[in-house]
């Protein structure tokens, strides 16, 4: 690629992340030139929908969310659909009280240890940047540790809170969205025993055995634990694993419909790259394959990727599913026969 061509793709993305040296500028330009048309069309429709001031519960909103929430409306939509806005409205001043309360030195040390490890490739989190978002991140995580002492702070929460801060640009909103995720949508993912996390990883293994038996058989033959392969997918909710725009599209659905989107994404990644995975002949080899499947144009082209995830809707049960597969209480609309077209 000529230098003039490369310059058309900024070195730093809209969220402050530096693009890596091996970033495929040509593939990104090709994708974004078409995706920009989609973004513009979605933004117009969302603006019309939100003219009334609220975010109404309806099949239309559900369909719109699955097609992607425009960046300018994302914080507002996430806050309403997740229940975070209602919690914040019902507890005025609570966030600031948490920051002013009694300190927990162990909690503070644990959070500080991870601050410099959080998005070193993001210019907004560097100490040389003014303002540096590390302080904001510290406040959100400290307040949450005081709020939910059963969880305190768990590695992985720093990446999630960091993304929330980048999208909302608001400490208090980030805190309440973190509470929606950790406290309601993904219960027991970040507790000391991590029972919810462990259970859901086992459920993914069961789904793979049922839907992709050849991959399931390979895993058993090599004696590979799913925890080894996908724990970061679940703990970090695909942050630092998939491209930013793709993660945000996943989170649009996560805040509205709950954890089933995590399973859909995981199954889509595995199914789409089944042939590559089946080439693995050892544990290190299969670990490398699972790193490869989160790279490339398939995951970068977020709109197409989410359409493929939607087409896999029959892979994850909704109604009648065990509690850990229910939509986290974030959607009051049953899944039906017309579920599929809403992803297109």
mmCIF file of C-alpha atoms in Angstrom:
data_model
loop_
_atom_site.group_PDB
_atom_site.id
_atom_site.type_symbol
_atom_site.label_atom_id
_atom_site.label_comp_id
_atom_site.label_asym_id
_atom_site.label_seq_id
_atom_site.Cartn_x
_atom_site.Cartn_y
_atom_site.Cartn_z
ATOM 1 C CA UNK A 1 0.000 0.000 0.000
ATOM 2 C CA UNK A 2 1.245 3.482 -0.870
ATOM 3 C CA UNK A 3 1.819 5.952 2.011
ATOM 4 C CA UNK A 4 -0.933 8.204 0.653
ATOM 5 C CA UNK A 5 -3.404 5.343 0.879
ATOM 6 C CA UNK A 6 -2.327 4.426 4.392
ATOM 7 C CA UNK A 7 -2.842 7.997 5.596
ATOM 8 C CA UNK A 8 -6.566 7.764 4.892
ATOM 9 C CA UNK A 9 -6.915 5.385 7.871
ATOM 10 C CA UNK A 10 -6.044 7.295 11.076
ATOM 11 C CA UNK A 11 -3.339 5.790 13.267
ATOM 12 C CA UNK A 12 -5.665 6.168 16.274
ATOM 13 C CA UNK A 13 -9.278 4.975 16.091
ATOM 14 C CA UNK A 14 -12.263 7.049 17.324
ATOM 15 C CA UNK A 15 -12.035 5.455 20.787
ATOM 16 C CA UNK A 16 -8.371 6.290 21.349
ATOM 17 C CA UNK A 17 -6.845 2.907 20.476
ATOM 18 C CA UNK A 18 -3.684 2.864 18.396
ATOM 19 C CA UNK A 19 -3.975 0.635 15.372
ATOM 20 C CA UNK A 20 -1.309 -2.120 15.350
ATOM 21 C CA UNK A 21 1.544 -2.130 12.851
ATOM 22 C CA UNK A 22 0.034 -5.089 10.984
ATOM 23 C CA UNK A 23 -3.401 -3.436 10.745
ATOM 24 C CA UNK A 24 -4.960 -4.199 7.357
ATOM 25 C CA UNK A 25 -5.740 -0.680 6.142
ATOM 26 C CA UNK A 26 -7.053 -1.814 2.758
ATOM 27 C CA UNK A 27 -9.495 -4.333 4.234
ATOM 28 C CA UNK A 28 -10.671 -1.799 6.797
ATOM 29 C CA UNK A 29 -11.216 0.914 4.176
ATOM 30 C CA UNK A 30 -13.200 -1.481 2.013
ATOM 31 C CA UNK A 31 -15.360 -2.530 4.955
ATOM 32 C CA UNK A 32 -15.883 0.932 6.411
ATOM 33 C CA UNK A 33 -16.821 2.577 3.119
ATOM 34 C CA UNK A 34 -19.889 0.323 2.957
ATOM 35 C CA UNK A 35 -20.509 0.230 6.727
ATOM 36 C CA UNK A 36 -20.624 4.024 6.823
ATOM 37 C CA UNK A 37 -23.731 3.893 4.655
ATOM 38 C CA UNK A 38 -25.306 1.468 7.124
ATOM 39 C CA UNK A 39 -24.323 3.663 10.088
ATOM 40 C CA UNK A 40 -25.871 6.728 8.481
ATOM 41 C CA UNK A 41 -29.114 4.902 7.741
ATOM 42 C CA UNK A 42 -29.289 3.487 11.287
ATOM 43 C CA UNK A 43 -28.548 6.909 12.836
ATOM 44 C CA UNK A 44 -31.478 8.492 10.981
ATOM 45 C CA UNK A 45 -33.854 5.756 12.128
ATOM 46 C CA UNK A 46 -32.635 5.922 15.736
ATOM 47 C CA UNK A 47 -33.015 9.720 15.802
ATOM 48 C CA UNK A 48 -36.626 9.374 14.706
ATOM 49 C CA UNK A 49 -37.267 6.649 17.248
ATOM 50 C CA UNK A 50 -35.828 8.691 20.117
ATOM 51 C CA UNK A 51 -37.612 11.942 19.282
ATOM 52 C CA UNK A 52 -40.143 11.213 21.993
ATOM 53 C CA UNK A 53 -37.428 11.325 24.638
ATOM 54 C CA UNK A 54 -37.601 7.720 25.843
ATOM 55 C CA UNK A 55 -36.504 4.297 24.661
ATOM 56 C CA UNK A 56 -39.763 2.367 24.408
ATOM 57 C CA UNK A 57 -39.901 -1.377 24.992
ATOM 58 C CA UNK A 58 -40.981 -2.849 21.676
ATOM 59 C CA UNK A 59 -40.032 -5.334 19.020
ATOM 60 C CA UNK A 60 -38.938 -2.379 16.918
ATOM 61 C CA UNK A 61 -36.371 -1.352 19.539
ATOM 62 C CA UNK A 62 -35.207 -4.939 19.874
ATOM 63 C CA UNK A 63 -34.707 -5.128 16.113
ATOM 64 C CA UNK A 64 -32.965 -1.756 16.044
ATOM 65 C CA UNK A 65 -30.604 -2.792 18.850
ATOM 66 C CA UNK A 66 -29.634 -5.947 17.012
ATOM 67 C CA UNK A 67 -28.811 -3.891 13.949
ATOM 68 C CA UNK A 68 -26.581 -1.622 16.040
ATOM 69 C CA UNK A 69 -26.973 1.465 18.214
ATOM 70 C CA UNK A 70 -25.260 4.595 16.802
ATOM 71 C CA UNK A 71 -22.382 5.825 18.940
ATOM 72 C CA UNK A 72 -24.099 9.139 19.694
ATOM 73 C CA UNK A 73 -27.085 7.303 21.240
ATOM 74 C CA UNK A 74 -25.281 4.295 22.736
ATOM 75 C CA UNK A 75 -24.829 5.503 26.323
ATOM 76 C CA UNK A 76 -28.441 6.635 26.587
ATOM 77 C CA UNK A 77 -29.828 3.430 25.092
ATOM 78 C CA UNK A 78 -27.629 1.161 27.210
ATOM 79 C CA UNK A 79 -28.606 3.042 30.362
ATOM 80 C CA UNK A 80 -32.323 2.681 29.731
ATOM 81 C CA UNK A 81 -32.464 -0.867 28.395
ATOM 82 C CA UNK A 82 -30.185 -2.314 31.088
ATOM 83 C CA UNK A 83 -32.114 -0.727 33.946
ATOM 84 C CA UNK A 84 -29.063 1.326 34.922
ATOM 85 C CA UNK A 85 -30.884 4.631 34.347
ATOM 86 C CA UNK A 86 -33.697 3.619 36.691
ATOM 87 C CA UNK A 87 -31.187 2.592 39.377
ATOM 88 C CA UNK A 88 -29.299 5.869 39.056
ATOM 89 C CA UNK A 89 -32.509 7.914 39.222
ATOM 90 C CA UNK A 90 -33.659 6.037 42.326
ATOM 91 C CA UNK A 91 -30.323 6.505 44.116
ATOM 92 C CA UNK A 92 -29.274 10.153 43.667
ATOM 93 C CA UNK A 93 -25.875 10.909 45.170
ATOM 94 C CA UNK A 94 -25.173 7.264 45.996
ATOM 95 C CA UNK A 95 -22.167 6.961 43.691
ATOM 96 C CA UNK A 96 -20.416 9.939 45.256
ATOM 97 C CA UNK A 97 -21.211 8.640 48.745
ATOM 98 C CA UNK A 98 -19.402 5.424 47.884
ATOM 99 C CA UNK A 99 -16.281 7.356 46.902
ATOM 100 C CA UNK A 100 -16.355 9.365 50.105
ATOM 101 C CA UNK A 101 -16.921 6.379 52.383
ATOM 102 C CA UNK A 102 -14.511 4.273 54.417
ATOM 103 C CA UNK A 103 -11.517 3.043 52.418
ATOM 104 C CA UNK A 104 -10.498 -0.564 51.873
ATOM 105 C CA UNK A 105 -6.694 -0.674 51.373
ATOM 106 C CA UNK A 106 -6.719 -4.194 49.862
ATOM 107 C CA UNK A 107 -9.359 -3.175 47.334
ATOM 108 C CA UNK A 108 -7.468 -0.015 46.445
ATOM 109 C CA UNK A 109 -4.182 -1.880 45.971
ATOM 110 C CA UNK A 110 -5.817 -4.506 43.743
ATOM 111 C CA UNK A 111 -7.324 -1.813 41.513
ATOM 112 C CA UNK A 112 -4.139 0.259 41.314
ATOM 113 C CA UNK A 113 -2.155 -2.825 40.294
ATOM 114 C CA UNK A 114 -4.269 -3.171 37.148
ATOM 115 C CA UNK A 115 -4.558 0.489 36.132
ATOM 116 C CA UNK A 116 -1.385 0.586 34.026
ATOM 117 C CA UNK A 117 -2.305 -2.760 32.464
ATOM 118 C CA UNK A 118 -5.611 -1.412 31.216
ATOM 119 C CA UNK A 119 -5.461 -0.481 27.533
ATOM 120 C CA UNK A 120 -1.784 0.462 27.200
ATOM 121 C CA UNK A 121 -2.543 0.941 23.492
ATOM 122 C CA UNK A 122 -5.186 3.594 24.224
ATOM 123 C CA UNK A 123 -3.931 7.169 24.354
ATOM 124 C CA UNK A 124 -6.784 8.242 26.655
ATOM 125 C CA UNK A 125 -5.581 5.935 29.444
ATOM 126 C CA UNK A 126 -1.953 7.081 29.392
ATOM 127 C CA UNK A 127 -0.623 9.112 32.297
ATOM 128 C CA UNK A 128 0.801 11.653 29.842
ATOM 129 C CA UNK A 129 -2.725 12.440 28.599
ATOM 130 C CA UNK A 130 -4.713 15.249 30.201
ATOM 131 C CA UNK A 131 -7.232 14.303 31.385
ATOM 132 C CA UNK A 132 -6.063 10.721 31.927
ATOM 133 C CA UNK A 133 -8.914 8.228 32.198
ATOM 134 C CA UNK A 134 -7.002 6.090 34.684
ATOM 135 C CA UNK A 135 -8.357 8.228 37.530
ATOM 136 C CA UNK A 136 -11.905 7.873 36.245
ATOM 137 C CA UNK A 137 -11.419 4.120 35.936
ATOM 138 C CA UNK A 138 -10.048 3.951 39.483
ATOM 139 C CA UNK A 139 -13.079 5.804 40.856
ATOM 140 C CA UNK A 140 -15.608 3.589 39.057
ATOM 141 C CA UNK A 141 -13.920 0.363 40.176
ATOM 142 C CA UNK A 142 -13.440 1.609 43.748
ATOM 143 C CA UNK A 143 -17.060 2.700 44.045
ATOM 144 C CA UNK A 144 -18.230 -0.637 42.690
ATOM 145 C CA UNK A 145 -16.003 -2.554 45.092
ATOM 146 C CA UNK A 146 -17.589 -0.680 47.989
ATOM 147 C CA UNK A 147 -21.078 -1.142 46.521
ATOM 148 C CA UNK A 148 -20.780 -4.889 45.900
ATOM 149 C CA UNK A 149 -18.471 -6.179 48.606
ATOM 150 C CA UNK A 150 -19.249 -9.771 47.672
ATOM 151 C CA UNK A 151 -17.419 -9.157 44.400
ATOM 152 C CA UNK A 152 -15.048 -6.355 45.325
ATOM 153 C CA UNK A 153 -12.708 -6.202 42.362
ATOM 154 C CA UNK A 154 -11.922 -8.968 39.898
ATOM 155 C CA UNK A 155 -9.434 -8.868 37.023
ATOM 156 C CA UNK A 156 -11.345 -8.299 33.826
ATOM 157 C CA UNK A 157 -13.655 -5.719 35.365
ATOM 158 C CA UNK A 158 -11.055 -3.045 34.556
ATOM 159 C CA UNK A 159 -11.417 -3.699 30.821
ATOM 160 C CA UNK A 160 -15.209 -3.678 31.015
ATOM 161 C CA UNK A 161 -15.324 -0.483 33.063
ATOM 162 C CA UNK A 162 -12.794 1.079 30.686
ATOM 163 C CA UNK A 163 -15.046 0.459 27.688
ATOM 164 C CA UNK A 164 -18.029 1.860 29.574
ATOM 165 C CA UNK A 165 -16.082 5.033 30.356
ATOM 166 C CA UNK A 166 -15.059 5.441 26.714
ATOM 167 C CA UNK A 167 -18.689 5.188 25.571
ATOM 168 C CA UNK A 168 -20.461 7.178 28.294
ATOM 169 C CA UNK A 169 -17.720 9.693 29.107
ATOM 170 C CA UNK A 170 -19.443 9.762 32.502
ATOM 171 C CA UNK A 171 -18.236 8.197 35.769
ATOM 172 C CA UNK A 172 -21.613 7.716 37.393
ATOM 173 C CA UNK A 173 -23.250 6.225 34.303
ATOM 174 C CA UNK A 174 -20.289 3.848 33.896
ATOM 175 C CA UNK A 175 -20.715 2.746 37.507
ATOM 176 C CA UNK A 176 -24.405 1.938 37.080
ATOM 177 C CA UNK A 177 -23.816 0.125 33.786
ATOM 178 C CA UNK A 178 -21.092 -1.929 35.483
ATOM 179 C CA UNK A 179 -23.604 -2.717 38.215
ATOM 180 C CA UNK A 180 -26.131 -3.852 35.589
ATOM 181 C CA UNK A 181 -23.571 -6.197 34.030
ATOM 182 C CA UNK A 182 -21.940 -7.619 37.157
ATOM 183 C CA UNK A 183 -24.963 -7.574 39.422
ATOM 184 C CA UNK A 184 -27.811 -8.634 37.145
ATOM 185 C CA UNK A 185 -26.920 -9.605 33.578
ATOM 186 C CA UNK A 186 -23.923 -11.809 34.462
ATOM 187 C CA UNK A 187 -24.490 -12.913 38.066
ATOM 188 C CA UNK A 188 -21.631 -14.855 39.665
ATOM 189 C CA UNK A 189 -19.207 -14.181 36.807
ATOM 190 C CA UNK A 190 -16.966 -12.016 38.970
ATOM 191 C CA UNK A 191 -17.651 -13.384 42.460
ATOM 192 C CA UNK A 192 -14.737 -15.159 44.195
ATOM 193 C CA UNK A 193 -16.019 -18.618 43.212
ATOM 194 C CA UNK A 194 -16.996 -17.493 39.664
ATOM 195 C CA UNK A 195 -19.723 -20.135 39.586
ATOM 196 C CA UNK A 196 -21.707 -18.391 36.859
ATOM 197 C CA UNK A 197 -18.626 -18.080 34.671
ATOM 198 C CA UNK A 198 -17.641 -21.721 35.149
ATOM 199 C CA UNK A 199 -21.176 -22.891 34.485
ATOM 200 C CA UNK A 200 -21.513 -20.907 31.285
ATOM 201 C CA UNK A 201 -18.190 -22.212 29.968
ATOM 202 C CA UNK A 202 -19.459 -25.749 30.590
ATOM 203 C CA UNK A 203 -22.698 -24.858 28.818
ATOM 204 C CA UNK A 204 -20.718 -23.658 25.799
ATOM 205 C CA UNK A 205 -18.944 -27.017 25.765
ATOM 206 C CA UNK A 206 -22.312 -28.791 25.768
ATOM 207 C CA UNK A 207 -23.580 -26.601 22.946
ATOM 208 C CA UNK A 208 -20.463 -27.291 20.862
ATOM 209 C CA UNK A 209 -20.829 -31.041 21.414
ATOM 210 C CA UNK A 210 -24.456 -30.820 20.290
ATOM 211 C CA UNK A 211 -24.064 -28.404 17.362
ATOM 212 C CA UNK A 212 -20.464 -29.035 16.263
ATOM 213 C CA UNK A 213 -19.755 -32.637 17.301
ATOM 214 C CA UNK A 214 -16.470 -32.894 15.365
ATOM 215 C CA UNK A 215 -15.012 -29.985 17.355
ATOM 216 C CA UNK A 216 -16.418 -31.425 20.571
ATOM 217 C CA UNK A 217 -14.802 -34.775 19.830
ATOM 218 C CA UNK A 218 -11.447 -33.109 19.106
ATOM 219 C CA UNK A 219 -11.589 -31.267 22.421
ATOM 220 C CA UNK A 220 -12.241 -34.500 24.287
ATOM 221 C CA UNK A 221 -9.553 -36.394 22.377
ATOM 222 C CA UNK A 222 -6.938 -33.743 23.201
ATOM 223 C CA UNK A 223 -8.215 -33.329 26.746
ATOM 224 C CA UNK A 224 -8.583 -29.560 26.380
ATOM 225 C CA UNK A 225 -10.624 -27.698 28.987
ATOM 226 C CA UNK A 226 -12.908 -24.977 27.655
ATOM 227 C CA UNK A 227 -11.639 -22.702 30.413
ATOM 228 C CA UNK A 228 -8.240 -22.707 28.730
ATOM 229 C CA UNK A 229 -9.698 -21.479 25.449
ATOM 230 C CA UNK A 230 -12.597 -19.149 26.202
ATOM 231 C CA UNK A 231 -12.259 -17.859 29.768
ATOM 232 C CA UNK A 232 -11.093 -14.428 28.507
ATOM 233 C CA UNK A 233 -13.979 -14.326 26.022
ATOM 234 C CA UNK A 234 -16.437 -14.579 28.911
ATOM 235 C CA UNK A 235 -14.575 -12.605 31.597
ATOM 236 C CA UNK A 236 -13.694 -9.662 29.333
ATOM 237 C CA UNK A 237 -16.869 -9.898 27.225
ATOM 238 C CA UNK A 238 -14.651 -10.001 24.117
ATOM 239 C CA UNK A 239 -12.821 -6.755 25.006
ATOM 240 C CA UNK A 240 -9.232 -6.856 23.695
ATOM 241 C CA UNK A 241 -10.214 -10.028 21.814
ATOM 242 C CA UNK A 242 -12.463 -8.769 19.007
ATOM 243 C CA UNK A 243 -12.318 -5.363 17.254
ATOM 244 C CA UNK A 244 -13.851 -2.460 19.161
ATOM 245 C CA UNK A 245 -16.830 -1.897 16.842
ATOM 246 C CA UNK A 246 -17.669 -5.596 16.948
ATOM 247 C CA UNK A 247 -17.493 -5.686 20.751
ATOM 248 C CA UNK A 248 -19.810 -2.688 20.975
ATOM 249 C CA UNK A 249 -22.328 -4.327 18.668
ATOM 250 C CA UNK A 250 -22.235 -7.401 20.914
ATOM 251 C CA UNK A 251 -22.733 -5.228 23.978
ATOM 252 C CA UNK A 252 -25.739 -3.534 22.371
ATOM 253 C CA UNK A 253 -27.448 -6.931 22.500
ATOM 254 C CA UNK A 254 -25.957 -7.866 25.869
ATOM 255 C CA UNK A 255 -27.521 -4.878 27.625
ATOM 256 C CA UNK A 256 -30.897 -5.510 26.009
ATOM 257 C CA UNK A 257 -31.215 -9.297 25.910
ATOM 258 C CA UNK A 258 -28.659 -10.707 28.299
ATOM 259 C CA UNK A 259 -25.939 -13.319 28.167
ATOM 260 C CA UNK A 260 -27.271 -15.451 25.309
ATOM 261 C CA UNK A 261 -25.414 -13.175 22.877
ATOM 262 C CA UNK A 262 -22.116 -14.374 24.387
ATOM 263 C CA UNK A 263 -22.983 -17.947 23.445
ATOM 264 C CA UNK A 264 -24.114 -16.932 19.966
ATOM 265 C CA UNK A 265 -20.862 -15.101 19.334
ATOM 266 C CA UNK A 266 -18.732 -17.942 20.692
ATOM 267 C CA UNK A 267 -20.588 -20.546 18.618
ATOM 268 C CA UNK A 268 -20.373 -18.385 15.496
ATOM 269 C CA UNK A 269 -16.605 -17.986 15.877
ATOM 270 C CA UNK A 270 -16.125 -21.731 16.326
ATOM 271 C CA UNK A 271 -18.544 -22.799 13.586
ATOM 272 C CA UNK A 272 -17.191 -20.334 11.030
ATOM 273 C CA UNK A 273 -13.649 -21.641 11.587
ATOM 274 C CA UNK A 274 -14.461 -25.282 12.206
ATOM 275 C CA UNK A 275 -12.153 -26.577 9.470
ATOM 276 C CA UNK A 276 -9.212 -24.583 10.827
ATOM 277 C CA UNK A 277 -9.842 -25.795 14.389
ATOM 278 C CA UNK A 278 -10.054 -29.418 13.264
ATOM 279 C CA UNK A 279 -6.509 -29.157 11.892
ATOM 280 C CA UNK A 280 -5.190 -28.929 15.469
ATOM 281 C CA UNK A 281 -3.159 -31.906 16.661
ATOM 282 C CA UNK A 282 -2.092 -30.769 20.137
ATOM 283 C CA UNK A 283 -3.179 -28.564 23.030
ATOM 284 C CA UNK A 284 -0.813 -25.690 22.086
ATOM 285 C CA UNK A 285 -1.996 -26.012 18.504
ATOM 286 C CA UNK A 286 -5.676 -25.700 19.376
ATOM 287 C CA UNK A 287 -4.921 -22.749 21.668
ATOM 288 C CA UNK A 288 -3.240 -21.043 18.719
ATOM 289 C CA UNK A 289 -6.229 -21.794 16.465
ATOM 290 C CA UNK A 290 -8.582 -20.167 18.972
ATOM 291 C CA UNK A 291 -6.440 -17.035 18.908
ATOM 292 C CA UNK A 292 -6.498 -17.010 15.114
ATOM 293 C CA UNK A 293 -10.294 -17.208 14.870
ATOM 294 C CA UNK A 294 -10.693 -13.853 16.643
ATOM 295 C CA UNK A 295 -8.660 -12.033 13.975
ATOM 296 C CA UNK A 296 -9.232 -11.058 10.361
ATOM 297 C CA UNK A 297 -11.922 -9.597 8.157
ATOM 298 C CA UNK A 298 -14.758 -11.840 9.401
ATOM 299 C CA UNK A 299 -14.707 -10.319 12.899
ATOM 300 C CA UNK A 300 -13.777 -6.827 11.675
ATOM 301 C CA UNK A 301 -16.857 -6.555 9.466
ATOM 302 C CA UNK A 302 -19.118 -6.194 12.493
ATOM 303 C CA UNK A 303 -22.431 -5.782 10.668
ATOM 304 C CA UNK A 304 -22.022 -8.991 8.690
ATOM 305 C CA UNK A 305 -20.639 -10.750 11.755
ATOM 306 C CA UNK A 306 -23.728 -9.880 13.807
ATOM 307 C CA UNK A 307 -25.984 -11.049 10.994
ATOM 308 C CA UNK A 308 -24.249 -14.428 11.064
ATOM 309 C CA UNK A 309 -24.641 -14.542 14.851
ATOM 310 C CA UNK A 310 -28.342 -13.831 14.419
ATOM 311 C CA UNK A 311 -28.709 -16.645 11.913
ATOM 312 C CA UNK A 312 -27.463 -19.002 14.639
ATOM 313 C CA UNK A 313 -30.393 -18.089 16.889
ATOM 314 C CA UNK A 314 -31.566 -21.687 17.179
ATOM 315 C CA UNK A 315 -28.250 -22.649 18.751
ATOM 316 C CA UNK A 316 -29.016 -21.052 22.096
ATOM 317 C CA UNK A 317 -32.313 -21.698 23.885
ATOM 318 C CA UNK A 318 -34.234 -18.776 25.352
ATOM 319 C CA UNK A 319 -37.615 -19.670 26.756
ATOM 320 C CA UNK A 320 -37.455 -22.710 28.938
ATOM 321 C CA UNK A 321 -33.675 -22.483 29.236
ATOM 322 C CA UNK A 322 -31.906 -22.870 32.574
ATOM 323 C CA UNK A 323 -31.447 -19.602 34.515
ATOM 324 C CA UNK A 324 -27.915 -18.958 33.243
ATOM 325 C CA UNK A 325 -29.212 -18.955 29.664
ATOM 326 C CA UNK A 326 -32.133 -16.644 30.320
ATOM 327 C CA UNK A 327 -31.875 -13.115 28.909
ATOM 328 C CA UNK A 328 -30.730 -11.655 32.220
ATOM 329 C CA UNK A 329 -34.010 -9.898 32.864
ATOM 330 C CA UNK A 330 -33.157 -7.242 30.291
ATOM 331 C CA UNK A 331 -35.840 -7.981 27.747
ATOM 332 C CA UNK A 332 -39.509 -8.586 28.323
ATOM 333 C CA UNK A 333 -40.162 -9.835 24.813
ATOM 334 C CA UNK A 334 -40.296 -13.578 24.111
ATOM 335 C CA UNK A 335 -38.254 -15.063 21.340
ATOM 336 C CA UNK A 336 -40.462 -16.194 18.513
ATOM 337 C CA UNK A 337 -40.499 -17.547 15.020
ATOM 338 C CA UNK A 338 -39.845 -14.062 13.628
ATOM 339 C CA UNK A 339 -36.661 -13.638 15.667
ATOM 340 C CA UNK A 340 -34.296 -14.109 12.760
ATOM 341 C CA UNK A 341 -35.216 -11.272 10.407
ATOM 342 C CA UNK A 342 -34.534 -8.740 13.156
ATOM 343 C CA UNK A 343 -30.790 -9.269 12.807
ATOM 344 C CA UNK A 344 -30.611 -8.552 9.089
#
